[in-house]
Short mmCIF file of C-alpha atoms and ligand atoms in Angstrom, two decimals:
data_model
loop_
_atom_site.label_atom_id
_atom_site.label_comp_id
_atom_site.label_asym_id
_atom_site.label_seq_id
_atom_site.Cartn_x
_atom_site.Cartn_y
_atom_site.Cartn_z
CA MET A 1 33.00 -4.64 -15.12
CA SER A 2 29.75 -6.46 -16.78
CA PHE A 3 26.61 -6.37 -15.18
CA LEU A 4 25.91 -9.66 -16.38
CA ASP A 5 29.05 -11.13 -14.52
CA LEU A 6 27.46 -9.51 -11.15
CA VAL A 7 24.14 -11.28 -11.76
CA LEU A 8 25.99 -14.44 -12.27
CA LYS A 9 28.15 -13.91 -9.18
CA LYS A 10 24.94 -13.29 -6.72
CA ARG A 11 22.93 -15.78 -8.34
CA ASN A 12 25.60 -18.34 -7.54
CA GLY A 13 25.86 -17.01 -3.87
CA GLY A 14 28.98 -15.12 -4.26
CA LYS A 15 29.49 -11.69 -2.06
CA LEU A 16 29.82 -8.41 -4.14
CA GLU A 17 33.08 -6.21 -3.40
CA SER A 18 32.18 -2.53 -2.65
CA GLU A 19 33.15 -1.27 -6.04
CA GLU A 20 30.75 -3.56 -7.85
CA ILE A 21 27.84 -2.52 -5.57
CA ASP A 22 28.82 1.17 -6.33
CA PHE A 23 28.88 0.18 -10.22
CA LEU A 24 25.67 -1.22 -10.28
CA VAL A 25 24.01 1.64 -8.33
CA GLU A 26 25.45 4.28 -10.46
CA ASN A 27 25.21 2.70 -13.71
CA TYR A 28 21.33 1.57 -12.91
CA VAL A 29 20.42 5.32 -12.14
CA ALA A 30 22.25 6.34 -15.29
CA GLY A 31 20.00 4.19 -17.15
CA GLU A 32 22.91 1.91 -18.64
CA ILE A 33 21.51 -0.92 -17.04
CA PRO A 34 18.20 -2.27 -18.29
CA ASP A 35 15.29 -3.12 -15.89
CA TYR A 36 15.11 -6.71 -17.05
CA GLN A 37 18.85 -7.18 -16.14
CA MET A 38 18.31 -5.36 -12.94
CA SER A 39 15.04 -7.51 -12.29
CA ALA A 40 17.07 -10.67 -12.63
CA PHE A 41 19.76 -9.24 -10.11
CA LEU A 42 17.30 -8.18 -7.44
CA MET A 43 15.54 -11.86 -7.56
CA ALA A 44 19.21 -13.11 -7.11
CA VAL A 45 19.59 -10.81 -4.03
CA TYR A 46 16.15 -11.86 -3.05
CA PHE A 47 17.19 -15.78 -2.79
CA ASN A 48 20.87 -15.33 -1.91
CA SER A 49 20.67 -12.20 -0.01
CA PHE A 50 23.39 -9.62 0.93
CA ASP A 51 25.25 -9.76 4.22
CA ARG A 52 25.82 -6.88 6.69
CA GLU A 53 28.77 -5.27 4.60
CA GLU A 54 27.27 -5.74 1.18
CA THR A 55 23.83 -4.07 2.64
CA ALA A 56 25.81 -1.34 4.22
CA GLN A 57 27.60 -0.55 1.02
CA LEU A 58 24.28 -0.76 -1.04
CA THR A 59 22.91 1.74 1.60
CA ARG A 60 25.94 4.18 1.18
CA ALA A 61 25.56 3.74 -2.69
CA MET A 62 22.05 4.50 -2.76
CA ALA A 63 22.12 7.22 -0.24
CA ASN A 64 25.05 9.07 -2.59
CA SER A 65 22.99 8.40 -5.87
CA GLY A 66 21.40 12.01 -5.51
CA ASP A 67 21.56 15.12 -3.72
CA GLN A 68 21.95 15.31 0.02
CA LEU A 69 20.06 17.57 2.22
CA ALA A 70 22.02 20.30 4.05
CA LEU A 71 20.58 20.44 7.36
CA SER A 72 23.81 21.90 8.76
CA GLY A 73 22.45 25.49 8.48
CA ILE A 74 19.61 24.46 10.98
CA GLU A 75 20.00 24.79 14.59
CA GLY A 76 19.03 21.97 17.27
CA PHE A 77 18.76 18.57 16.97
CA LYS A 78 17.33 17.55 13.85
CA VAL A 79 15.43 14.06 13.64
CA ASP A 80 13.55 11.84 11.28
CA LYS A 81 11.17 9.08 11.47
CA HIS A 82 10.25 6.20 9.08
CA SER A 83 7.24 3.66 9.19
CA SER A 84 7.81 0.30 7.25
CA GLY A 85 4.19 0.92 6.33
CA GLY A 86 0.92 -0.04 7.54
CA VAL A 87 -3.11 0.46 7.78
CA GLY A 88 -4.52 3.37 9.52
CA ASP A 89 -0.86 4.56 10.05
CA SER A 90 -1.44 8.40 10.32
CA VAL A 91 1.23 8.60 12.91
CA SER A 92 3.33 11.21 10.75
CA LEU A 93 0.33 13.42 10.86
CA VAL A 94 0.41 13.61 14.88
CA LEU A 95 4.23 13.26 15.24
CA VAL A 96 5.85 15.96 13.21
CA PRO A 97 3.80 18.83 14.87
CA LEU A 98 4.57 16.77 18.22
CA VAL A 99 8.35 16.94 17.28
CA ALA A 100 8.43 20.48 16.80
CA ALA A 101 6.36 21.24 20.07
CA VAL A 102 8.73 19.40 22.22
CA GLY A 103 11.84 21.79 20.77
CA LEU A 104 13.12 19.08 18.21
CA LYS A 105 13.54 19.93 14.38
CA ILE A 106 12.10 17.79 11.74
CA GLY A 107 12.16 17.78 7.99
CA LYS A 108 10.07 14.72 6.83
CA LEU A 109 10.19 13.26 3.26
CA SER A 110 7.32 10.97 2.90
CA GLY A 111 5.67 8.86 0.14
CA ARG A 112 2.23 7.86 -1.46
CA GLY A 113 0.24 5.04 -0.51
CA LEU A 114 0.59 1.89 -2.82
CA GLY A 115 -1.46 -1.26 -2.43
CA HIS A 116 -3.16 -1.87 0.75
CA THR A 117 -0.76 0.72 2.91
CA GLY A 118 -1.54 4.52 2.90
CA GLY A 119 1.00 7.10 2.29
CA THR A 120 1.52 10.43 4.57
CA ILE A 121 1.55 12.49 1.24
CA ASP A 122 -2.19 11.33 0.10
CA LYS A 123 -3.47 12.14 3.72
CA LEU A 124 -2.00 15.52 3.53
CA GLU A 125 -3.01 16.35 -0.11
CA SER A 126 -6.85 15.71 1.34
CA ILE A 127 -6.25 19.09 3.17
CA PRO A 128 -7.66 21.92 1.13
CA GLY A 129 -4.92 24.01 -0.22
CA PHE A 130 -1.90 21.90 1.33
CA ARG A 131 1.25 21.83 -0.96
CA VAL A 132 3.30 18.57 -0.78
CA SER A 133 5.81 19.60 -3.44
CA LEU A 134 8.29 21.98 -1.98
CA SER A 135 11.58 23.54 -3.09
CA THR A 136 14.42 22.62 -0.89
CA GLU A 137 14.59 26.15 0.22
CA GLU A 138 10.86 26.03 1.39
CA PHE A 139 11.49 22.87 3.00
CA LEU A 140 14.41 24.21 5.04
CA ALA A 141 12.64 27.39 5.56
CA GLY A 142 9.87 25.66 7.09
CA MET A 143 12.27 23.60 9.65
CA LYS A 144 14.04 27.24 10.54
CA LYS A 145 10.56 28.89 11.21
CA ASP A 146 8.49 26.47 12.75
CA GLY A 147 10.99 23.28 13.46
CA MET A 148 8.94 21.31 11.14
CA ALA A 149 8.22 20.67 7.09
CA ILE A 150 6.87 17.70 5.27
CA MET A 151 7.23 17.17 1.47
CA GLU A 152 7.09 14.36 -1.12
CA HIS A 153 10.14 12.74 -1.85
CA THR A 154 11.52 14.11 -5.16
CA SER A 155 13.66 12.09 -7.56
CA ASP A 156 17.00 14.46 -6.78
CA LEU A 157 17.01 12.83 -3.37
CA VAL A 158 18.17 9.10 -3.42
CA PRO A 159 16.74 8.51 -6.89
CA ALA A 160 18.37 5.01 -6.93
CA ASP A 161 15.56 3.94 -4.23
CA GLN A 162 12.62 5.51 -6.51
CA LYS A 163 14.02 3.41 -9.55
CA LEU A 164 14.73 0.27 -7.57
CA TYR A 165 11.47 0.43 -5.42
CA GLU A 166 9.37 0.72 -8.29
CA LEU A 167 11.13 -2.27 -10.14
CA ARG A 168 10.96 -4.60 -6.95
CA ASP A 169 7.23 -3.51 -6.65
CA VAL A 170 6.19 -5.18 -10.11
CA THR A 171 9.09 -8.11 -9.92
CA GLY A 172 7.75 -10.01 -6.45
CA THR A 173 11.07 -8.50 -4.77
CA VAL A 174 9.91 -6.24 -2.03
CA GLU A 175 10.28 -8.68 0.73
CA SER A 176 13.67 -9.01 0.60
CA LEU A 177 15.54 -7.91 3.86
CA PRO A 178 18.55 -6.22 2.54
CA LEU A 179 16.52 -4.68 0.05
CA ILE A 180 14.38 -3.01 2.48
CA ILE A 181 16.86 -2.20 4.88
CA SER A 182 19.06 -0.16 2.02
CA SER A 183 15.74 1.41 0.85
CA ILE A 184 14.69 2.76 4.33
CA MET A 185 18.07 3.67 5.52
CA SER A 186 19.46 5.24 2.28
CA LYS A 187 16.58 8.05 2.40
CA LYS A 188 17.45 8.60 6.14
CA ILE A 189 21.27 8.92 5.41
CA ALA A 190 20.35 11.55 2.51
CA CYS A 191 18.47 13.55 5.10
CA GLY A 192 21.27 14.26 7.43
CA PRO A 193 19.52 13.90 10.73
CA ASP A 194 21.09 13.77 14.02
CA GLY A 195 18.78 11.08 15.37
CA VAL A 196 16.21 8.59 13.80
CA VAL A 197 13.34 6.53 14.93
CA LEU A 198 11.86 3.79 13.08
CA ASP A 199 8.43 2.18 13.26
CA ILE A 200 8.76 -1.22 12.01
CA LYS A 201 5.41 -2.79 11.96
CA SER A 202 4.75 -6.64 12.40
CA GLY A 203 1.48 -8.49 11.86
CA ALA A 204 -1.04 -9.06 9.05
CA GLY A 205 -1.33 -5.50 7.61
CA ALA A 206 2.59 -5.14 7.52
CA ILE A 207 5.31 -6.06 4.99
CA MET A 208 6.70 -8.03 7.80
CA LYS A 209 4.17 -10.62 9.17
CA GLU A 210 5.98 -12.36 11.53
CA PHE A 211 7.64 -10.83 14.80
CA ASP A 212 10.97 -12.68 13.91
CA ARG A 213 11.18 -11.19 10.49
CA ALA A 214 10.30 -7.61 11.82
CA LYS A 215 12.92 -7.73 14.58
CA GLU A 216 15.60 -8.68 12.02
CA LEU A 217 14.49 -5.57 9.84
CA ALA A 218 14.42 -3.33 13.06
CA GLN A 219 17.95 -4.98 13.92
CA GLY A 220 19.50 -4.52 10.41
CA CYS A 221 18.35 -0.82 10.16
CA VAL A 222 19.92 -0.23 13.64
CA ASP A 223 23.28 -2.35 12.57
CA ILE A 224 23.62 -0.10 9.47
CA GLY A 225 22.96 3.20 11.32
CA LYS A 226 25.85 2.21 13.46
CA GLU A 227 27.96 1.29 10.45
CA VAL A 228 27.27 4.64 8.81
CA GLY A 229 27.27 6.76 12.31
CA LEU A 230 23.74 7.61 12.56
CA ASN A 231 21.74 7.41 15.94
CA VAL A 232 18.89 4.84 15.24
CA THR A 233 16.33 3.23 17.68
CA ALA A 234 13.68 1.03 16.26
CA LEU A 235 10.20 -0.01 17.90
CA ILE A 236 8.42 -2.87 16.54
CA THR A 237 4.66 -2.22 16.81
CA ASP A 238 1.64 -3.97 16.11
CA MET A 239 0.12 -4.09 12.72
CA ASN A 240 -2.09 -7.15 12.88
CA GLN A 241 -5.16 -4.95 13.33
CA PRO A 242 -5.04 -1.06 11.90
CA LEU A 243 -3.83 1.71 13.92
CA GLY A 244 -6.42 4.18 15.09
CA ARG A 245 -10.21 3.91 13.98
CA ALA A 246 -9.95 5.49 10.73
CA VAL A 247 -8.59 4.32 7.49
CA GLY A 248 -8.79 6.54 4.45
CA ASN A 249 -7.34 9.94 3.69
CA SER A 250 -9.50 12.64 5.12
CA LEU A 251 -10.86 10.37 7.58
CA GLU A 252 -7.36 9.71 9.27
CA VAL A 253 -6.56 13.55 9.15
CA ARG A 254 -10.08 14.00 11.16
CA GLU A 255 -8.50 11.48 13.57
CA ALA A 256 -5.15 12.85 14.10
CA ILE A 257 -6.64 16.02 14.49
CA LYS A 258 -8.42 14.33 17.48
CA VAL A 259 -5.20 13.22 18.81
CA LEU A 260 -3.68 16.69 18.50
CA LYS A 261 -6.51 18.21 20.49
CA ASP A 262 -5.95 15.77 23.17
CA GLU A 263 -9.42 14.43 23.03
CA THR A 264 -8.52 10.74 22.52
CA SER A 265 -6.46 8.07 23.88
CA GLY A 266 -5.70 4.71 22.37
CA ASP A 267 -3.00 3.28 20.08
CA LEU A 268 -2.44 5.74 17.87
CA ARG A 269 -1.51 8.40 20.33
CA GLU A 270 0.42 5.41 22.28
CA VAL A 271 2.66 4.94 19.46
CA THR A 272 3.27 8.25 18.36
CA VAL A 273 4.02 9.40 22.10
CA ASN A 274 6.42 6.58 22.34
CA LEU A 275 8.31 7.26 19.15
CA VAL A 276 8.59 11.13 20.07
CA ALA A 277 9.87 10.27 23.65
CA GLU A 278 12.42 8.04 21.88
CA LEU A 279 13.66 11.03 19.67
CA LEU A 280 13.81 13.18 22.93
CA LEU A 281 15.77 10.47 24.59
CA GLN A 282 18.27 10.42 21.82
CA SER A 283 18.39 14.19 21.77
CA GLY A 284 19.55 14.27 25.41
CA LYS A 285 16.80 16.47 26.30
CA VAL A 286 15.25 13.98 28.93
CA ASP A 287 17.12 11.62 30.83
CA SER A 288 14.61 8.73 30.66
CA LYS A 289 11.93 7.08 28.15
CA LYS A 290 9.23 7.98 31.19
CA GLU A 291 10.47 11.88 31.39
CA GLY A 292 10.14 11.66 27.38
CA VAL A 293 6.65 10.40 27.53
CA GLU A 294 5.42 13.11 30.19
CA LEU A 295 7.04 15.95 28.18
CA THR A 296 5.06 14.70 24.84
CA GLU A 297 1.81 14.31 26.65
CA ASP A 298 2.17 17.77 27.96
CA LYS A 299 2.48 19.32 24.69
CA LEU A 300 -0.62 17.49 23.48
CA ALA A 301 -2.38 18.66 26.87
CA SER A 302 -1.33 22.14 26.21
CA GLY A 303 -2.51 22.56 22.80
CA LEU A 304 0.99 23.55 21.56
CA ALA A 305 1.03 20.44 19.40
CA LEU A 306 -2.05 21.70 17.53
CA GLU A 307 -0.79 25.01 16.98
CA LYS A 308 2.05 23.45 15.54
CA PHE A 309 0.05 21.45 13.11
CA GLU A 310 -1.90 24.69 12.22
CA SER A 311 1.31 26.51 11.24
CA LEU A 312 2.52 23.42 9.26
CA ILE A 313 -0.85 23.86 7.18
CA GLU A 314 -0.56 27.51 6.73
CA ASN A 315 3.28 27.11 6.14
CA GLN A 316 2.30 24.74 3.13
CA GLY A 317 -0.59 26.87 1.63
CA GLY A 318 -3.33 24.58 3.24
CA ASN A 319 -6.49 25.82 5.14
CA SER A 320 -5.68 25.53 8.86
CA LYS A 321 -9.28 26.35 9.69
CA ILE A 322 -9.98 22.28 9.24
CA THR A 323 -8.79 22.06 13.17
CA GLU A 324 -11.91 23.99 14.19
CA ASP A 325 -14.26 23.06 11.40
CA SER A 326 -13.98 19.36 10.22
CA ASN A 327 -16.87 20.13 7.63
CA LEU A 328 -14.07 21.71 5.56
CA LEU A 329 -12.34 18.59 4.80
CA THR A 330 -13.75 16.52 1.90
CA ALA A 331 -16.41 13.86 3.03
CA SER A 332 -18.10 11.06 1.22
CA GLU A 333 -21.75 11.33 0.08
CA ASN A 334 -22.78 8.00 1.47
CA ARG A 335 -22.34 6.15 4.62
CA LEU A 336 -23.03 2.47 5.34
CA GLU A 337 -23.00 0.64 8.32
CA ILE A 338 -21.42 -3.09 8.83
CA GLN A 339 -23.26 -4.96 11.25
CA LEU A 340 -22.19 -8.89 12.43
CA GLU A 341 -24.72 -10.98 13.82
CA GLU A 342 -22.57 -12.91 16.34
CA GLU A 343 -22.21 -12.03 19.69
CA GLY A 344 -19.21 -11.85 21.90
CA TYR A 345 -15.83 -9.90 21.62
CA VAL A 346 -14.09 -9.12 18.50
CA SER A 347 -11.01 -11.31 19.08
CA LYS A 348 -9.07 -10.64 15.53
CA LEU A 349 -9.31 -7.63 13.20
CA ASP A 350 -7.20 -8.40 10.16
CA ALA A 351 -5.36 -5.01 9.20
CA LEU A 352 -4.82 -6.40 5.53
CA LYS A 353 -8.51 -6.77 4.62
CA ILE A 354 -9.40 -3.78 6.17
CA GLY A 355 -6.53 -2.00 4.24
CA ARG A 356 -7.55 -3.66 0.89
CA ALA A 357 -11.39 -2.86 1.56
CA ALA A 358 -10.57 0.84 1.88
CA ASN A 359 -8.20 0.42 -1.34
CA ILE A 360 -11.14 -0.86 -3.47
CA LEU A 361 -13.65 1.97 -2.20
CA GLY A 362 -10.95 4.38 -3.88
CA ALA A 363 -8.85 5.49 -0.89
CA GLY A 364 -5.59 3.87 -2.47
CA ARG A 365 -4.13 2.87 -5.90
CA GLN A 366 -4.40 -0.20 -7.63
CA GLU A 367 -1.88 1.01 -9.73
CA LYS A 368 0.72 3.85 -9.71
CA GLY A 369 -0.25 7.23 -10.74
CA GLU A 370 -3.87 6.38 -10.36
CA GLU A 371 -6.43 9.08 -9.18
CA ILE A 372 -7.67 8.58 -5.62
CA ASP A 373 -10.71 9.54 -3.63
CA TYR A 374 -9.58 11.47 -0.35
CA ALA A 375 -13.14 11.26 1.22
CA VAL A 376 -13.65 7.52 1.27
CA GLY A 377 -12.67 4.79 3.81
CA ILE A 378 -13.60 2.97 6.56
CA GLU A 379 -14.11 3.95 10.29
CA LEU A 380 -13.75 1.27 12.77
CA GLU A 381 -16.45 1.00 15.67
CA LYS A 382 -14.84 -2.13 17.09
CA LYS A 383 -11.55 -3.07 17.39
CA ILE A 384 -10.01 -5.87 19.26
CA GLY A 385 -11.27 -6.71 22.87
CA ASP A 386 -14.34 -4.49 22.04
CA GLU A 387 -17.80 -6.32 22.96
CA LEU A 388 -20.26 -6.83 20.56
CA THR A 389 -24.04 -7.17 20.79
CA ALA A 390 -26.71 -8.42 18.33
CA SER A 391 -26.72 -6.34 15.25
CA ASN A 392 -24.04 -4.05 16.69
CA THR A 393 -22.49 -1.68 14.29
CA VAL A 394 -18.76 -2.97 13.91
CA ALA A 395 -17.66 -0.32 11.05
CA ARG A 396 -19.04 2.35 8.76
CA VAL A 397 -18.26 2.70 5.18
CA HIS A 398 -17.80 6.05 3.90
CA TYR A 399 -18.06 5.66 -0.26
CA ASN A 400 -18.93 7.56 -3.52
CA ASP A 401 -18.77 4.99 -5.86
CA ASP A 402 -20.62 1.88 -5.16
CA SER A 403 -18.78 -0.47 -7.86
CA ASN A 404 -16.86 -2.23 -5.21
CA LEU A 405 -19.02 -1.89 -2.47
CA GLU A 406 -20.01 -5.34 -2.10
CA GLU A 407 -16.34 -6.71 -2.28
CA ALA A 408 -15.44 -4.30 0.47
CA LYS A 409 -18.32 -5.46 2.73
CA THR A 410 -17.47 -8.94 2.25
CA LEU A 411 -13.89 -7.93 2.89
CA ILE A 412 -14.77 -5.74 6.42
CA ARG A 413 -17.06 -8.66 7.58
CA ASP A 414 -14.24 -11.23 7.02
CA ALA A 415 -11.60 -9.27 8.78
CA TYR A 416 -13.62 -9.33 11.97
CA THR A 417 -13.52 -12.52 14.16
CA VAL A 418 -15.46 -12.59 17.12
CA SER A 419 -14.97 -14.97 20.02
CA PRO A 420 -17.43 -15.76 23.16
CA THR A 421 -14.95 -14.70 25.66
CA PRO A 422 -12.61 -11.42 25.82
CA PRO A 423 -9.40 -12.23 24.19
CA SER A 424 -6.20 -11.03 25.10
CA THR A 425 -5.57 -7.95 23.27
CA PRO A 426 -2.27 -7.87 21.09
CA GLU A 427 0.64 -6.17 22.68
CA LEU A 428 1.21 -2.61 20.88
CA ILE A 429 4.84 -1.81 21.42
CA LYS A 430 6.41 -5.32 21.21
CA GLU A 431 10.33 -4.38 21.41
CA ARG A 432 12.52 -1.54 21.30
CA VAL A 433 15.99 -2.15 19.39
CA ARG A 434 18.74 0.00 19.84
N1 LIG B 501 9.55 1.03 3.38
C1 LIG B 501 10.75 1.80 2.36
O1 LIG B 501 10.99 2.57 2.22
N2 LIG B 501 11.31 0.56 1.67
C2 LIG B 501 11.05 -0.65 1.65
O2 LIG B 501 11.64 -1.33 0.74
C3 LIG B 501 9.60 -1.11 2.38
C4 LIG B 501 9.29 -0.33 2.94
#
């Protein structure tokens, strides 16, 4: 079989056979197919797409490209969660201990931020001492002991995704539905859970800007789940404005702790509680979504979710005292209030611009492997629907290095649209896909 023939076949709109898809994944991972040829293939897929069978086969081939996690030795209902990526998305920090608190088991493999979106691994690394690289034994031990563990994706698991994602990122082929579906679902399959919940973001700060595309992605993942025997529920959630009020690694950890202490309501809490309730429904522990929400909220109110978070930090070498004393978390040297002159109500808050501003302040990477500054970021005093008065502070910038400060300030100001009358707030959970 020649790889060039496969490139030509896809370029000309043909359908690939299962063996052909297996061939390209195996040989790319083995280093037998050069990046320049794979780039051409990815672009052919971008334009001519894959049908459901091809996508399912690509997903299986990618899932089989490395080790699989052996979760069979772990009792109970094992779950996993994946987000398609957004700004201020610290859901996993809250969800993992909350899942353990409601009596389910979760072993979460997460990634680092790239571009304007953050990554759970960077957020966790802002906790002093927290280890994100675990051996498989340590990971499974955390799940057995406290029902949870989080670690960084390793190249042993789904190496095909790691290689392909990096190449897609630099060849303009990220936004291809079959490529996103296979990337997400191969990682879920390799982790072998009993149930999966997907948080598919839709809006300015999401990979899928339009609702219809987000829905196609959600439906595609659910369908592939069906095809491979994995129980998947997807929620399509709003990413027109950032989730929560903090954007930046240690700022988001502070906000997650507030949610875990049940000290704050708002969109971050609501999305997380709904995702956990879906997992409870899948597990059969509850008979209705309403019951799932109540059980989950109960674990926030009782303090068990917070205790679980402290155990997670301790299990992975971090300082769990951060929940009592947030001064133990790194903080920036400088703060700057951003004010708008208009009066009225915030009617739009562009998540992409806020994500970019946080990124250039140093909270994220412009390029893979770059050092980031865990302390910097943006606190959003005002979000959609909030009222402004003259010279009202809308956001607070936390910074150390002022070289990109002016550009960040402009991005933040431009992110806000103010209208004279109260706007309708965007629907947070737009649709549930099963
Ligand atoms: N998240 C993933 O894991 N993969 C993609 O391709 C896009 C978002």
